[in-house]
């Protein structure tokens, strides 16, 4: 008898959302800010420039685990700080490393 290995997790269907809600933390003053933006839009948070490429969520579950493709750069220096996917349920998995600011994904914006 031959056994075939099955993938640990089946690939999940996702839906593309028009935008994202991010949360930003200014570590100096301890204040939190919600940042809502749409695909292709650029937002500024302190010295950061954030661009959203894509936000996706599990098909049929807009409140499910969102993941967003972001590019974050230092607006003053023009240096890239982060480029990739951030996942709402595991923000430390793919985090931006900055001495003053933290950014993480809260959810996709569906309207």
CSV table of N, CA, C and O in Angstrom, one decimal:
chain,number,residue,atom,x,y,z
A,1,UNK,N,0.8,-1.2,0.0
A,1,UNK,CA,0.0,0.0,0.0
A,1,UNK,C,0.9,1.2,0.0
A,1,UNK,O,1.8,1.3,0.7
A,2,UNK,N,0.5,2.2,-0.8
A,2,UNK,CA,1.3,3.4,-0.9
A,2,UNK,C,0.6,4.6,-0.3
A,2,UNK,O,-0.6,4.8,-0.5
A,3,UNK,N,1.3,5.3,0.6
A,3,UNK,CA,0.7,6.5,1.3
A,3,UNK,C,1.3,7.8,0.6
A,3,UNK,O,2.4,7.9,0.3
A,4,UNK,N,0.4,8.7,0.4
A,4,UNK,CA,0.8,10.0,-0.2
A,4,UNK,C,0.7,11.1,0.9
A,4,UNK,O,-0.3,11.1,1.7
A,5,UNK,N,1.7,11.9,1.0
A,5,UNK,CA,1.7,13.0,1.9
A,5,UNK,C,0.7,14.0,1.5
A,5,UNK,O,0.7,14.4,0.3
A,6,UNK,N,-0.1,14.5,2.4
A,6,UNK,CA,-1.0,15.6,2.1
A,6,UNK,C,-0.5,16.9,2.7
A,6,UNK,O,0.2,16.9,3.7
A,7,UNK,N,-0.8,18.0,2.0
A,7,UNK,CA,-0.3,19.3,2.6
A,7,UNK,C,-0.9,19.5,3.9
A,7,UNK,O,-2.0,19.1,4.2
A,8,UNK,N,-0.1,20.2,4.8
A,8,UNK,CA,-0.5,20.4,6.2
A,8,UNK,C,-1.8,21.3,6.2
A,8,UNK,O,-2.7,21.1,7.0
A,9,UNK,N,-1.9,22.2,5.3
A,9,UNK,CA,-3.1,23.1,5.3
A,9,UNK,C,-3.5,23.3,3.8
A,9,UNK,O,-2.6,23.5,2.9
A,10,UNK,N,-4.7,23.1,3.5
A,10,UNK,CA,-5.2,23.3,2.2
A,10,UNK,C,-5.1,24.8,1.8
A,10,UNK,O,-5.3,25.7,2.7
A,11,UNK,N,-4.9,25.1,0.6
A,11,UNK,CA,-4.8,26.5,0.1
A,11,UNK,C,-6.2,27.1,0.3
A,11,UNK,O,-7.2,26.6,-0.1
A,12,UNK,N,-6.3,28.3,0.9
A,12,UNK,CA,-7.5,29.0,1.2
A,12,UNK,C,-7.9,30.0,0.1
A,12,UNK,O,-7.0,30.7,-0.4
A,13,UNK,N,-9.1,30.0,-0.3
A,13,UNK,CA,-9.6,31.0,-1.3
A,13,UNK,C,-9.7,32.4,-0.6
A,13,UNK,O,-10.1,32.5,0.6
A,14,UNK,N,-9.3,33.4,-1.3
A,14,UNK,CA,-9.3,34.8,-0.7
A,14,UNK,C,-10.0,35.7,-1.6
A,14,UNK,O,-10.2,35.5,-2.8
A,15,UNK,N,-10.4,36.9,-1.0
A,15,UNK,CA,-11.1,37.9,-1.7
A,15,UNK,C,-10.2,39.2,-1.6
A,15,UNK,O,-9.7,39.5,-0.5
A,16,UNK,N,-10.1,39.9,-2.7
A,16,UNK,CA,-9.3,41.1,-2.7
A,16,UNK,C,-10.2,42.3,-2.2
A,16,UNK,O,-11.4,42.4,-2.6
A,17,UNK,N,-9.7,43.0,-1.2
A,17,UNK,CA,-10.5,44.2,-0.7
A,17,UNK,C,-9.9,45.5,-1.3
A,17,UNK,O,-8.8,45.5,-1.7
A,18,UNK,N,-10.8,46.5,-1.3
A,18,UNK,CA,-10.3,47.8,-1.9
A,18,UNK,C,-9.4,48.5,-1.0
A,18,UNK,O,-8.7,49.5,-1.4
A,19,UNK,N,-9.3,48.2,0.3
A,19,UNK,CA,-8.4,48.9,1.2
A,19,UNK,C,-8.0,48.2,2.5
A,19,UNK,O,-8.3,47.0,2.6
A,20,UNK,N,-7.4,48.9,3.4
A,20,UNK,CA,-6.9,48.3,4.6
A,20,UNK,C,-7.1,49.3,5.8
A,20,UNK,O,-7.1,50.5,5.6
A,21,UNK,N,-7.2,48.7,7.0
A,21,UNK,CA,-7.1,49.5,8.2
A,21,UNK,C,-5.8,49.0,8.9
A,21,UNK,O,-5.7,47.9,9.3
A,22,UNK,N,-4.9,50.0,9.1
A,22,UNK,CA,-3.7,49.7,9.8
A,22,UNK,C,-3.7,50.4,11.2
A,22,UNK,O,-4.5,51.3,11.4
A,23,UNK,N,-2.9,49.9,12.1
A,23,UNK,CA,-2.8,50.6,13.4
A,23,UNK,C,-1.3,51.0,13.5
A,23,UNK,O,-0.4,50.2,13.2
A,24,UNK,N,-1.1,52.2,13.9
A,24,UNK,CA,0.3,52.7,14.0
A,24,UNK,C,0.5,53.1,15.5
A,24,UNK,O,-0.4,53.7,16.1
A,25,UNK,N,1.7,52.8,16.0
A,25,UNK,CA,2.0,53.2,17.3
A,25,UNK,C,3.3,54.1,17.3
A,25,UNK,O,4.3,53.8,16.6
A,26,UNK,N,3.1,55.3,17.9
A,26,UNK,CA,4.3,56.1,18.1
A,26,UNK,C,4.9,55.8,19.5
A,26,UNK,O,4.2,56.1,20.5
A,27,UNK,N,6.0,55.1,19.5
A,27,UNK,CA,6.6,54.6,20.7
A,27,UNK,C,7.1,55.8,21.6
A,27,UNK,O,7.2,55.5,22.8
A,28,UNK,N,7.3,56.9,21.1
A,28,UNK,CA,7.8,58.0,21.9
A,28,UNK,C,6.7,58.6,22.8
A,28,UNK,O,6.9,58.7,24.0
A,29,UNK,N,5.5,58.8,22.2
A,29,UNK,CA,4.4,59.4,23.1
A,29,UNK,C,3.4,58.4,23.4
A,29,UNK,O,2.4,58.7,24.2
A,30,UNK,N,3.5,57.1,23.0
A,30,UNK,CA,2.6,56.0,23.3
A,30,UNK,C,1.2,56.1,22.7
A,30,UNK,O,0.3,55.4,23.2
A,31,UNK,N,1.1,56.9,21.7
A,31,UNK,CA,-0.3,57.1,21.1
A,31,UNK,C,-0.5,56.1,19.9
A,31,UNK,O,0.5,55.9,19.2
A,32,UNK,N,-1.7,55.6,19.8
A,32,UNK,CA,-2.1,54.7,18.7
A,32,UNK,C,-2.9,55.5,17.7
A,32,UNK,O,-3.7,56.4,18.1
A,33,UNK,N,-2.7,55.2,16.5
A,33,UNK,CA,-3.5,55.8,15.4
A,33,UNK,C,-4.0,54.8,14.4
A,33,UNK,O,-3.3,53.8,14.1
A,34,UNK,N,-5.2,54.9,14.0
A,34,UNK,CA,-5.8,54.0,13.0
A,34,UNK,C,-5.6,54.7,11.6
A,34,UNK,O,-5.9,55.9,11.5
A,35,UNK,N,-5.1,54.0,10.6
A,35,UNK,CA,-4.8,54.5,9.3
A,35,UNK,C,-5.7,53.7,8.3
A,35,UNK,O,-5.4,52.5,8.1
A,36,UNK,N,-6.6,54.4,7.7
A,36,UNK,CA,-7.4,53.7,6.6
A,36,UNK,C,-6.9,54.2,5.3
A,36,UNK,O,-6.9,55.4,5.1
A,37,UNK,N,-6.6,53.3,4.4
A,37,UNK,CA,-6.2,53.6,3.1
A,37,UNK,C,-6.6,52.6,2.1
A,37,UNK,O,-7.0,51.5,2.4
A,38,UNK,N,-6.5,53.0,0.8
A,38,UNK,CA,-7.0,52.2,-0.3
A,38,UNK,C,-5.9,51.8,-1.2
A,38,UNK,O,-4.8,52.4,-1.3
A,39,UNK,N,-6.0,50.7,-1.9
A,39,UNK,CA,-5.0,50.2,-2.8
A,39,UNK,C,-4.5,51.2,-3.8
A,39,UNK,O,-5.3,52.0,-4.4
A,40,UNK,N,-3.2,51.3,-3.8
A,40,UNK,CA,-2.5,52.3,-4.7
A,40,UNK,C,-2.4,53.7,-4.0
A,40,UNK,O,-1.6,54.5,-4.5
A,41,UNK,N,-3.0,53.9,-2.8
A,41,UNK,CA,-2.9,55.1,-2.1
A,41,UNK,C,-1.6,55.1,-1.2
A,41,UNK,O,-1.1,54.1,-0.8
A,42,UNK,N,-1.1,56.3,-1.0
A,42,UNK,CA,0.0,56.5,-0.1
A,42,UNK,C,-0.4,57.3,1.1
A,42,UNK,O,-1.1,58.3,1.0
A,43,UNK,N,-0.1,56.8,2.3
A,43,UNK,CA,-0.4,57.5,3.5
A,43,UNK,C,0.9,57.9,4.3
A,43,UNK,O,1.9,57.2,4.1
A,44,UNK,N,0.8,58.9,5.1
A,44,UNK,CA,2.0,59.3,5.9
A,44,UNK,C,1.6,59.1,7.3
A,44,UNK,O,0.5,59.5,7.8
A,45,UNK,N,2.5,58.6,8.1
A,45,UNK,CA,2.4,58.4,9.5
A,45,UNK,C,3.7,58.8,10.2
A,45,UNK,O,4.7,58.1,10.0
A,46,UNK,N,3.7,60.0,10.8
A,46,UNK,CA,5.0,60.5,11.3
A,46,UNK,C,6.0,60.7,10.2
A,46,UNK,O,5.7,61.3,9.2
A,47,UNK,N,7.2,60.1,10.3
A,47,UNK,CA,8.2,60.1,9.2
A,47,UNK,C,8.1,59.0,8.2
A,47,UNK,O,8.9,58.9,7.4
A,48,UNK,N,7.0,58.2,8.3
A,48,UNK,CA,6.8,57.1,7.4
A,48,UNK,C,5.9,57.4,6.3
A,48,UNK,O,5.0,58.1,6.4
A,49,UNK,N,6.2,56.8,5.1
A,49,UNK,CA,5.4,56.8,4.0
A,49,UNK,C,5.0,55.4,3.7
A,49,UNK,O,5.8,54.5,3.5
A,50,UNK,N,3.6,55.1,3.7
A,50,UNK,CA,3.1,53.8,3.6
A,50,UNK,C,2.3,53.7,2.3
A,50,UNK,O,1.5,54.5,2.0
A,51,UNK,N,2.6,52.7,1.5
A,51,UNK,CA,1.9,52.4,0.2
A,51,UNK,C,1.2,51.0,0.3
A,51,UNK,O,1.9,50.0,0.6
A,52,UNK,N,-0.1,50.9,0.0
A,52,UNK,CA,-0.8,49.7,0.0
A,52,UNK,C,-0.8,49.1,-1.4
A,52,UNK,O,-1.3,49.8,-2.3
A,53,UNK,N,-0.4,47.9,-1.6
A,53,UNK,CA,-0.4,47.2,-2.9
A,53,UNK,C,-1.7,46.3,-3.0
A,53,UNK,O,-2.3,46.2,-4.0
A,54,UNK,N,-2.0,45.7,-1.9
A,54,UNK,CA,-3.1,44.7,-1.9
A,54,UNK,C,-3.5,44.4,-0.4
A,54,UNK,O,-2.7,44.4,0.5
A,55,UNK,N,-4.8,44.1,-0.2
A,55,UNK,CA,-5.3,43.6,1.0
A,55,UNK,C,-6.3,42.4,0.7
A,55,UNK,O,-7.1,42.6,-0.1
A,56,UNK,N,-6.1,41.3,1.3
A,56,UNK,CA,-6.9,40.1,1.1
A,56,UNK,C,-7.4,39.5,2.4
A,56,UNK,O,-6.7,39.6,3.4
A,57,UNK,N,-8.5,38.8,2.3
A,57,UNK,CA,-9.1,38.2,3.4
A,57,UNK,C,-9.8,36.9,2.9
A,57,UNK,O,-10.0,36.7,1.8
A,58,UNK,N,-10.0,35.9,3.9
A,58,UNK,CA,-10.7,34.7,3.5
A,58,UNK,C,-12.0,34.9,2.8
A,58,UNK,O,-12.8,35.7,3.2
A,59,UNK,N,-12.2,34.2,1.7
A,59,UNK,CA,-13.5,34.4,0.9
A,59,UNK,C,-14.7,34.2,1.8
A,59,UNK,O,-14.8,33.2,2.5
A,60,UNK,N,-15.6,35.2,1.7
A,60,UNK,CA,-16.9,35.1,2.5
A,60,UNK,C,-16.7,35.4,4.0
A,60,UNK,O,-17.7,35.3,4.7
A,61,UNK,N,-15.5,35.9,4.4
A,61,UNK,CA,-15.3,36.2,5.8
A,61,UNK,C,-14.5,37.5,5.9
A,61,UNK,O,-13.3,37.4,6.3
A,62,UNK,N,-15.1,38.6,5.7
A,62,UNK,CA,-14.4,39.9,5.7
A,62,UNK,C,-13.8,40.2,7.1
A,62,UNK,O,-12.8,41.0,7.1
A,63,UNK,N,-14.3,39.6,8.1
A,63,UNK,CA,-13.7,39.9,9.4
A,63,UNK,C,-12.6,38.9,9.8
A,63,UNK,O,-12.0,38.9,10.9
A,64,UNK,N,-12.3,38.0,8.8
A,64,UNK,CA,-11.3,36.9,9.0
A,64,UNK,C,-9.9,37.5,8.9
A,64,UNK,O,-9.7,38.7,8.9
A,65,UNK,N,-8.9,36.7,8.9
A,65,UNK,CA,-7.5,37.0,9.0
A,65,UNK,C,-7.1,37.8,7.7
A,65,UNK,O,-6.9,37.2,6.7
A,66,UNK,N,-6.9,39.1,7.9
A,66,UNK,CA,-6.4,39.9,6.7
A,66,UNK,C,-4.9,39.8,6.6
A,66,UNK,O,-4.2,39.7,7.5
A,67,UNK,N,-4.5,40.0,5.3
A,67,UNK,CA,-3.1,40.2,5.1
A,67,UNK,C,-2.9,41.2,4.0
A,67,UNK,O,-3.7,41.2,3.0
A,68,UNK,N,-1.9,42.1,4.1
A,68,UNK,CA,-1.8,43.2,3.3
A,68,UNK,C,-0.3,43.3,2.7
A,68,UNK,O,0.6,43.1,3.5
A,69,UNK,N,-0.2,43.6,1.5
A,69,UNK,CA,1.1,43.9,0.9
A,69,UNK,C,1.4,45.4,1.0
A,69,UNK,O,0.6,46.2,0.5
A,70,UNK,N,2.5,45.7,1.7
A,70,UNK,CA,2.8,47.1,2.0
A,70,UNK,C,4.2,47.4,1.6
A,70,UNK,O,5.1,46.5,1.7
A,71,UNK,N,4.4,48.7,1.3
A,71,UNK,CA,5.8,49.2,1.1
A,71,UNK,C,5.9,50.4,2.1
A,71,UNK,O,5.1,51.3,2.0
A,72,UNK,N,6.8,50.4,3.0
A,72,UNK,CA,7.0,51.4,3.9
A,72,UNK,C,8.4,52.0,3.8
A,72,UNK,O,9.4,51.2,3.9
A,73,UNK,N,8.5,53.3,3.7
A,73,UNK,CA,9.8,53.9,3.6
A,73,UNK,C,9.9,55.1,4.6
A,73,UNK,O,8.9,55.6,5.1
A,74,UNK,N,11.1,55.6,4.8
A,74,UNK,CA,11.4,56.7,5.6
A,74,UNK,C,11.2,57.9,4.7
A,74,UNK,O,11.9,58.1,3.7
A,75,UNK,N,10.2,58.8,5.0
A,75,UNK,CA,9.9,59.9,4.1
A,75,UNK,C,11.0,60.9,4.0
A,75,UNK,O,11.2,61.6,3.0
A,76,UNK,N,11.8,61.1,5.1
A,76,UNK,CA,12.9,62.0,5.1
A,76,UNK,C,14.1,61.5,4.4
A,76,UNK,O,14.8,62.3,3.7
A,77,UNK,N,14.4,60.3,4.6
A,77,UNK,CA,15.7,59.7,4.0
A,77,UNK,C,15.4,59.0,2.7
A,77,UNK,O,16.4,58.7,2.0
A,78,UNK,N,14.2,58.7,2.4
A,78,UNK,CA,13.9,57.9,1.2
A,78,UNK,C,14.3,56.5,1.2
A,78,UNK,O,14.4,55.8,0.2
A,79,UNK,N,14.6,55.9,2.4
A,79,UNK,CA,15.1,54.6,2.5
A,79,UNK,C,13.9,53.6,2.7
A,79,UNK,O,13.0,54.0,3.5
A,80,UNK,N,13.9,52.5,2.1
A,80,UNK,CA,12.9,51.5,2.3
A,80,UNK,C,13.1,50.8,3.7
A,80,UNK,O,14.2,50.3,4.0
A,81,UNK,N,12.0,50.7,4.5
A,81,UNK,CA,12.0,50.1,5.8
A,81,UNK,C,11.4,48.7,5.8
A,81,UNK,O,11.7,47.8,6.6
A,82,UNK,N,10.4,48.6,4.9
A,82,UNK,CA,9.6,47.3,4.9
A,82,UNK,C,9.0,47.2,3.5
A,82,UNK,O,8.5,48.1,2.9
A,83,UNK,N,9.0,46.0,2.9
A,83,UNK,CA,8.4,45.6,1.7
A,83,UNK,C,8.0,44.2,1.8
A,83,UNK,O,8.8,43.3,1.8
A,84,UNK,N,6.6,43.9,1.8
A,84,UNK,CA,6.2,42.6,1.9
A,84,UNK,C,4.8,42.5,2.4
A,84,UNK,O,4.0,43.5,2.4
A,85,UNK,N,4.4,41.3,2.9
A,85,UNK,CA,3.1,41.0,3.4
A,85,UNK,C,3.1,41.1,4.9
A,85,UNK,O,4.0,40.5,5.5
A,86,UNK,N,2.1,41.8,5.5
A,86,UNK,CA,1.9,41.7,6.9
A,86,UNK,C,0.6,41.0,7.1
A,86,UNK,O,-0.4,41.2,6.4
A,87,UNK,N,0.5,40.2,8.2
A,87,UNK,CA,-0.6,39.3,8.5
A,87,UNK,C,-1.2,39.8,9.8
A,87,UNK,O,-0.5,39.9,10.8
A,88,UNK,N,-2.5,40.0,9.8
A,88,UNK,CA,-3.2,40.5,11.0
A,88,UNK,C,-3.0,39.6,12.2
A,88,UNK,O,-2.8,40.1,13.3
A,89,UNK,N,-3.2,38.3,12.0
A,89,UNK,CA,-3.1,37.4,13.1
A,89,UNK,C,-1.7,37.1,13.7
A,89,UNK,O,-1.6,36.7,14.8
A,90,UNK,N,-0.7,37.4,12.9
A,90,UNK,CA,0.7,37.2,13.4
A,90,UNK,C,1.5,38.4,13.0
A,90,UNK,O,2.4,38.3,12.1
A,91,UNK,N,1.3,39.5,13.7
A,91,UNK,CA,2.1,40.7,13.3
A,91,UNK,C,3.6,40.6,13.5
A,91,UNK,O,4.3,41.2,12.7
A,92,UNK,N,4.1,39.8,14.4
A,92,UNK,CA,5.5,39.6,14.6
A,92,UNK,C,6.2,38.8,13.5
A,92,UNK,O,7.4,38.8,13.4
A,93,UNK,N,5.4,38.0,12.8
A,93,UNK,CA,5.9,37.2,11.7
A,93,UNK,C,6.6,38.0,10.6
A,93,UNK,O,7.7,37.6,10.2
A,94,UNK,N,6.1,39.0,10.3
A,94,UNK,CA,6.6,39.9,9.2
A,94,UNK,C,6.4,41.4,9.6
A,94,UNK,O,5.5,42.0,9.2
A,95,UNK,N,7.3,41.8,10.5
A,95,UNK,CA,7.2,43.1,11.1
A,95,UNK,C,8.2,44.1,10.6
A,95,UNK,O,9.2,43.7,10.1
A,96,UNK,N,7.8,45.4,10.6
A,96,UNK,CA,8.7,46.4,10.3
A,96,UNK,C,9.6,46.8,11.5
A,96,UNK,O,9.1,46.8,12.6
A,97,UNK,N,10.9,46.9,11.3
A,97,UNK,CA,11.8,47.3,12.3
A,97,UNK,C,12.1,48.7,12.3
A,97,UNK,O,12.8,49.2,11.4
A,98,UNK,N,11.6,49.5,13.3
A,98,UNK,CA,11.8,50.9,13.4
A,98,UNK,C,11.9,51.3,14.8
A,98,UNK,O,11.2,50.8,15.7
A,99,UNK,N,12.8,52.2,15.1
A,99,UNK,CA,13.1,52.6,16.5
A,99,UNK,C,11.9,53.4,17.1
A,99,UNK,O,11.7,53.3,18.3
A,100,UNK,N,11.1,54.1,16.3
A,100,UNK,CA,10.1,55.0,16.9
A,100,UNK,C,8.7,54.5,16.6
A,100,UNK,O,7.8,54.6,17.4
A,101,UNK,N,8.4,53.9,15.4
A,101,UNK,CA,7.1,53.5,15.0
A,101,UNK,C,6.9,52.0,14.8
A,101,UNK,O,7.8,51.3,14.4
A,102,UNK,N,5.7,51.5,15.1
A,102,UNK,CA,5.2,50.2,14.8
A,102,UNK,C,4.0,50.4,13.9
A,102,UNK,O,3.1,51.2,14.2
A,103,UNK,N,3.8,49.5,12.9
A,103,UNK,CA,2.7,49.4,12.1
A,103,UNK,C,2.2,48.0,12.0
A,103,UNK,O,3.0,47.1,11.9
A,104,UNK,N,0.9,47.7,12.1
A,104,UNK,CA,0.4,46.4,11.9
A,104,UNK,C,-1.0,46.5,11.3
A,104,UNK,O,-1.7,47.5,11.3
A,105,UNK,N,-1.4,45.4,10.7
A,105,UNK,CA,-2.7,45.2,10.0
A,105,UNK,C,-3.8,44.9,11.0
A,105,UNK,O,-3.6,43.9,11.7
A,106,UNK,N,-4.9,45.6,10.9
A,106,UNK,CA,-6.0,45.3,11.7
A,106,UNK,C,-7.1,44.5,10.9
A,106,UNK,O,-7.5,43.4,11.4
A,107,UNK,N,-7.4,45.0,9.7
A,107,UNK,CA,-8.4,44.3,8.9
A,107,UNK,C,-8.4,44.9,7.5
A,107,UNK,O,-7.9,46.0,7.3
A,108,UNK,N,-9.0,44.3,6.6
A,108,UNK,CA,-9.2,44.8,5.3
A,108,UNK,C,-10.4,45.8,5.3
A,108,UNK,O,-11.4,45.5,6.1
A,109,UNK,N,-10.4,46.8,4.5
A,109,UNK,CA,-11.5,47.7,4.4
A,109,UNK,C,-12.3,47.3,3.2
A,109,UNK,O,-11.8,47.2,2.1
A,110,UNK,N,-13.6,46.9,3.4
A,110,UNK,CA,-14.4,46.3,2.4
A,110,UNK,C,-15.3,47.2,1.7
A,110,UNK,O,-16.1,46.9,0.8
A,111,UNK,N,-15.4,48.5,2.1
A,111,UNK,CA,-16.2,49.5,1.4
A,111,UNK,C,-15.5,50.8,1.2
A,111,UNK,O,-14.5,51.1,1.7
